[in-house]
Short mmCIF file of C-alpha atoms in Angstrom, two decimals:
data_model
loop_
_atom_site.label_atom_id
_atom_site.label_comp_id
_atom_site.label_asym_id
_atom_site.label_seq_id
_atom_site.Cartn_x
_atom_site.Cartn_y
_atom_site.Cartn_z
CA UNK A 13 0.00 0.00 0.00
CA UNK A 14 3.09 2.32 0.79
CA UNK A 15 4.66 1.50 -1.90
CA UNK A 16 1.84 2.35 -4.47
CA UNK A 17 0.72 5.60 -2.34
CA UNK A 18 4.95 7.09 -3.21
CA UNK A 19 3.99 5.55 -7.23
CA UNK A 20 0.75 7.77 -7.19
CA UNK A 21 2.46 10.57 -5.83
CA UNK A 22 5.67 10.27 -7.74
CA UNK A 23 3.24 10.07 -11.13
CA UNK A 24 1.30 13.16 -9.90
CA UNK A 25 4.78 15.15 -9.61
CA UNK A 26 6.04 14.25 -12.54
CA UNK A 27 2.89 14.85 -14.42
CA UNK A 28 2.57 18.52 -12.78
CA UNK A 29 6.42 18.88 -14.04
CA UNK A 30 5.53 18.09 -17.42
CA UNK A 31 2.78 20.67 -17.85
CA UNK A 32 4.97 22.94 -16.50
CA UNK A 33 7.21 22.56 -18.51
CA UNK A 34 4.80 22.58 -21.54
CA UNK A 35 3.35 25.75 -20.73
CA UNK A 36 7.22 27.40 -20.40
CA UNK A 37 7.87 26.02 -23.88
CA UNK A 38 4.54 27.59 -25.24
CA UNK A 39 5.25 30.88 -23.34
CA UNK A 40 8.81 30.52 -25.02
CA UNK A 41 7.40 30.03 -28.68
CA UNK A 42 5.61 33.05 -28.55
CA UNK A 43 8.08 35.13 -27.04
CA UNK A 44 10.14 33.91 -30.21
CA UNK A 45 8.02 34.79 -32.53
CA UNK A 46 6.48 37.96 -31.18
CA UNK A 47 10.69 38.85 -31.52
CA UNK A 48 10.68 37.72 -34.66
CA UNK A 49 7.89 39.74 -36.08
CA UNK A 50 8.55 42.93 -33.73
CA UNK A 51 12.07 42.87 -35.78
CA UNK A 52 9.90 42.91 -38.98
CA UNK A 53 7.53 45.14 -38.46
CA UNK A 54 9.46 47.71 -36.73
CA UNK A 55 13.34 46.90 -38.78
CA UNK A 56 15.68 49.68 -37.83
CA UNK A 57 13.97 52.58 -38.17
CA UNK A 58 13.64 55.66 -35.68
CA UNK A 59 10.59 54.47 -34.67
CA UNK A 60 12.20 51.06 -33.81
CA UNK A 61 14.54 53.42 -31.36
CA UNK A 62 11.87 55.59 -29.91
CA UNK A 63 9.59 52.15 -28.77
CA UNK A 64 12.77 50.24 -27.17
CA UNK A 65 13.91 52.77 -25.22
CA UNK A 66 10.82 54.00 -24.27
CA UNK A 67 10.03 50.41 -23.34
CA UNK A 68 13.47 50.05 -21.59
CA UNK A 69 12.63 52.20 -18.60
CA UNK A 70 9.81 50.52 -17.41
CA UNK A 71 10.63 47.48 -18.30
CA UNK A 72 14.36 47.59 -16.11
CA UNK A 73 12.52 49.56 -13.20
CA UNK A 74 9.23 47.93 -13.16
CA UNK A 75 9.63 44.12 -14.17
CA UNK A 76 13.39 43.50 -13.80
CA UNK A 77 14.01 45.38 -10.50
CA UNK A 78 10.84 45.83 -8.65
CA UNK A 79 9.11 42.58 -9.40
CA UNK A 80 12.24 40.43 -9.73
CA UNK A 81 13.27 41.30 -6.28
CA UNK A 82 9.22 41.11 -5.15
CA UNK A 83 9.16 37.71 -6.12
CA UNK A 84 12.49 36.75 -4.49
CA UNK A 85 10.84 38.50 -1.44
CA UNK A 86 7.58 37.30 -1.69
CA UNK A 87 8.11 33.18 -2.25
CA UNK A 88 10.29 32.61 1.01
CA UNK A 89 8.33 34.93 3.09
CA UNK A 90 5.05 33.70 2.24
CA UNK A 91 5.77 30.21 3.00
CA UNK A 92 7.08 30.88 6.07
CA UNK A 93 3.82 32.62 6.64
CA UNK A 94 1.60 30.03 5.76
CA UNK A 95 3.96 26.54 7.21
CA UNK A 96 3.92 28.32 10.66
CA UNK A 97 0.73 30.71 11.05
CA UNK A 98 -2.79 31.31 10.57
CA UNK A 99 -3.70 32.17 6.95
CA UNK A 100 -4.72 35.61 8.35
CA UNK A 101 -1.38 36.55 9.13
CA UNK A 102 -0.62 35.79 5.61
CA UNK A 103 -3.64 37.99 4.47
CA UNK A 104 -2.38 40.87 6.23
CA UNK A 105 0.96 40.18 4.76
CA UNK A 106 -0.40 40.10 1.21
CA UNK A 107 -2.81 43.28 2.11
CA UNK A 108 0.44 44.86 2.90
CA UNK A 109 2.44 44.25 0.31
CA UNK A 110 0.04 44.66 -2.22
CA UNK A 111 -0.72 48.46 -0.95
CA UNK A 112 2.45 49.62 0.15
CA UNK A 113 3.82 48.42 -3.16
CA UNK A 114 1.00 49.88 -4.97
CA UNK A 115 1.75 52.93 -3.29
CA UNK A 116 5.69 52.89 -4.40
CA UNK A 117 4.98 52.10 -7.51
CA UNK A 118 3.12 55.34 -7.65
CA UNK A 119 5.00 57.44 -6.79
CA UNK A 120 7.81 56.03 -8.81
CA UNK A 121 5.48 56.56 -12.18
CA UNK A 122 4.80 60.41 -11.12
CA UNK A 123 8.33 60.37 -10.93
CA UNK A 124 9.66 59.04 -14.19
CA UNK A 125 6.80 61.12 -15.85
CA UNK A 126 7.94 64.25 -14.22
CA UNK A 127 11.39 63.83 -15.57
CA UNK A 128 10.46 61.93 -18.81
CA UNK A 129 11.94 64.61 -21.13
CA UNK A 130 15.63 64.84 -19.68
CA UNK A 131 15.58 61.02 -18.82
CA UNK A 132 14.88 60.49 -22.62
CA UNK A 133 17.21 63.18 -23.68
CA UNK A 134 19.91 61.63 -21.56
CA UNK A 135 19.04 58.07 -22.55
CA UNK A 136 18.84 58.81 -26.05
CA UNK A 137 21.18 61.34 -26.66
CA UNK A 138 22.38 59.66 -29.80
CA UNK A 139 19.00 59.76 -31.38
CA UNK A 140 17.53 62.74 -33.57
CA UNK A 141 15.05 65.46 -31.64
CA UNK A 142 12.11 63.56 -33.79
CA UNK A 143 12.13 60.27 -32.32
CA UNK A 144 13.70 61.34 -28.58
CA UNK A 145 9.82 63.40 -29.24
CA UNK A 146 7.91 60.31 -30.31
CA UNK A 147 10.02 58.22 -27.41
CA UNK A 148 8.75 60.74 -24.75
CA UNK A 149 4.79 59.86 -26.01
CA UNK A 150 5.34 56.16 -26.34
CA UNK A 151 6.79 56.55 -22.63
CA UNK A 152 3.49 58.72 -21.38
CA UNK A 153 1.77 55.41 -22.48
CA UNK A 154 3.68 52.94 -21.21
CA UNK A 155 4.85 54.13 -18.08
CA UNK A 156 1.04 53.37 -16.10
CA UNK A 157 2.68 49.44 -16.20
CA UNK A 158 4.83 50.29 -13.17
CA UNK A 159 1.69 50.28 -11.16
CA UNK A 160 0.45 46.57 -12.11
CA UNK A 161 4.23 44.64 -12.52
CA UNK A 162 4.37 44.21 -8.65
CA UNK A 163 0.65 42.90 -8.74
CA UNK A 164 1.83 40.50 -11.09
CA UNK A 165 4.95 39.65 -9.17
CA UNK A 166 3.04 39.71 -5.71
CA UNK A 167 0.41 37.33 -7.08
CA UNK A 168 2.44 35.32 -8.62
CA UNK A 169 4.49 34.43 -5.88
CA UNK A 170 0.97 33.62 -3.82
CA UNK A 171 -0.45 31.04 -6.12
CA UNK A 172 3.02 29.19 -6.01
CA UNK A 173 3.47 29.23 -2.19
CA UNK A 174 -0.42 28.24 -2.19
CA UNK A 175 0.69 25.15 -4.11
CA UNK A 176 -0.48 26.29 -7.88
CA UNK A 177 2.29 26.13 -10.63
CA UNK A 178 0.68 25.98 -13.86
CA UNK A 179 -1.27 29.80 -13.36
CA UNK A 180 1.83 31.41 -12.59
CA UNK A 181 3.53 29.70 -15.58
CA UNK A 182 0.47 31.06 -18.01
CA UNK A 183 1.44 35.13 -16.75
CA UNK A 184 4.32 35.72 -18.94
CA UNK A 185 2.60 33.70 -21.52
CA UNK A 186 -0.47 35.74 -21.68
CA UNK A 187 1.23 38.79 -21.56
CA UNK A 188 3.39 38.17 -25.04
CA UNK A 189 0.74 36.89 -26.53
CA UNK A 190 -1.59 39.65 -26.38
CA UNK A 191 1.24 42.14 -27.22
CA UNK A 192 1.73 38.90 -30.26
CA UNK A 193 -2.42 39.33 -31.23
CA UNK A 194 -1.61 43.73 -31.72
CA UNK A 195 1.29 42.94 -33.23
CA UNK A 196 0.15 40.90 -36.02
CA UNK A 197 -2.62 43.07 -36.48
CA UNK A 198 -0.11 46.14 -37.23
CA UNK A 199 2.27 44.01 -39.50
CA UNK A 200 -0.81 42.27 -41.76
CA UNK A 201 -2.66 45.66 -42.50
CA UNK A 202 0.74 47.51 -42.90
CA UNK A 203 -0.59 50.22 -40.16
CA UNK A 204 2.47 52.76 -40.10
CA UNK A 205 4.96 53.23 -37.94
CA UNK A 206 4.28 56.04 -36.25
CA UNK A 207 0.60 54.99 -35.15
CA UNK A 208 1.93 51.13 -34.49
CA UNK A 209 4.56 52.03 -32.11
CA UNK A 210 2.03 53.64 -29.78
CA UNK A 211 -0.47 51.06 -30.55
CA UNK A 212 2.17 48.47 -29.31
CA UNK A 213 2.81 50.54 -26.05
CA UNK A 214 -0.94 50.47 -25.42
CA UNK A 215 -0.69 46.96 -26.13
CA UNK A 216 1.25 46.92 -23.18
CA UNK A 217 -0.87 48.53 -21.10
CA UNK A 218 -3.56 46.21 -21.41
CA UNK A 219 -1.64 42.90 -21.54
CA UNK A 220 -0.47 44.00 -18.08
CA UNK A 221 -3.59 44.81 -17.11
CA UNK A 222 -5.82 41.50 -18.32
CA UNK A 223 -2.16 39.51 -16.77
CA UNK A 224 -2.59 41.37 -13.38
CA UNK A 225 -6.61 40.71 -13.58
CA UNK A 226 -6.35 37.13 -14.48
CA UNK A 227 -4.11 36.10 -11.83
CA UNK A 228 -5.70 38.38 -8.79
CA UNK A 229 -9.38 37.05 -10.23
CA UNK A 230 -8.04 33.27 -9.68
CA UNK A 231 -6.64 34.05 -6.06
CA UNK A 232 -10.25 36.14 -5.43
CA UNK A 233 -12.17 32.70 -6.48
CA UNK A 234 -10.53 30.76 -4.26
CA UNK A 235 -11.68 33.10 -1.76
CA UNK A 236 -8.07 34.04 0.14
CA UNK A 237 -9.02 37.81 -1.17
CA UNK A 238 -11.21 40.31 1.26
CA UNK A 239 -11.51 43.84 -0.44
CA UNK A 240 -12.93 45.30 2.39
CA UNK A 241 -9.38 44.65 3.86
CA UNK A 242 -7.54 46.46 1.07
CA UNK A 243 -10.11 49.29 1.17
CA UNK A 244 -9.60 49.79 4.99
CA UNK A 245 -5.77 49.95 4.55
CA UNK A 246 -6.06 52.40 1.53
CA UNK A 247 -8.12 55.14 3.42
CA UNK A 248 -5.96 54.23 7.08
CA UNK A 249 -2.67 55.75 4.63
CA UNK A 250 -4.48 58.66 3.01
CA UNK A 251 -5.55 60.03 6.39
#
């Protein structure tokens, strides 16, 4: 009986390890290809200069700094959380994080939007006055993403310490492939450039924003989310 308990068990790890996997090498075909036709739709143009750096600065702060160290953060403390206390404790943890994070990320967009014209000029000094112009509107687009990467990264890390892999694994997923679905659009009715490169940084905007809502909706349904919580906490700061 043991012995066909650890065969049941070891199947049902190595079948969640497989879909895993699956879903990582789906998420990595379509990060290939949205590459792939983001090279060919945009080639080396200015406006090809104006979209990456405007995407750069976000991207770095937001995703690769904030939410990279968020979920290196997030995933220890979070099982510690649940392993040794009550899952209230790790409500109020999550409540916490989520606002005070919210909060940072902010003030951090004000911030960069503030000082959007010399960060660009500095950035892309190399570039002509045209397309440091267009950068600095692609950026007034872009930059509301600093405000959902963290809910990404924060939710993220919940589902996994919660014991659920495969939603987690879908995020980055979802989030190239509805930048892939605007993208194709652009390239197969030959919109130009200088519409399509704001397009694809509103793109952006909404594949973090249907990411950030699919993942928070999943945690909600499994009922671990109490707005009246959040709402509390929001109006305890502004006073």
């Amino acid at each position: 009986m043991k012995k066909i308990t650890v065969l049941a068990n070891n199947k049902h790890v190595l079948s969640a390890v497989t879909a895993i996997m699956v879903i990582n090498l789906a998420v990595t075909a379509v990060a290939l290809f949205k590459d792939i036709f983001l090279a060919s739709y945009l080639g080396t143009s200015g406006q090809a200069d104006a979209f990456f750096l405007a995407f750069f600065i976000p991207d770095t702060v937001g995703s690769n700094l904030v939410a990279s160290a968020l979920s290196v953060a997030c995933v220890p403390l979070f099982s510690k959380i649940i392993a040794f206390r009550p899952v209230e404790d790790l409500r109020a943890a999550v409540k916490d994080t989520v606002v005070y994070f919210s909060l940072f990320s902010f003030i951090l967009m004000i911030m960069f939007y503030i000082l959007r014209v010399p960060m660009v000029n500095m950035l892309g000094a190399g570039l002509s006055e045209e397309t440091r112009y267009l950068c600095g509107n692609i950026l007034e687009i872009i930059l509301p993403a600093l405000l959902f990467f963290p809910l990404i990264s924060i939710s993220s890390a919940l589902l996994q310490v919660q014991g659920s892999f495969k939603i987690p694994a879908l995020a980055p997923g979802l989030l190239n492939f509805i930048f892939f679905i605007a993208l194709i659009y652009l390239y197969v009715f030959s919109v130009p450039l200088i519409i399509g490169v704001k397009a694809l940084g509103l793109s952006i905007i909404v594949s973090v924003i249907i990411t950030a809502g699919f993942l928070w909706f999943y945690i909600w349904q499994g009922g671990f989310i109490k707005p009246r919580q959040y709402i509390g906490k929001i109006k305890n700061l502004i006073q």
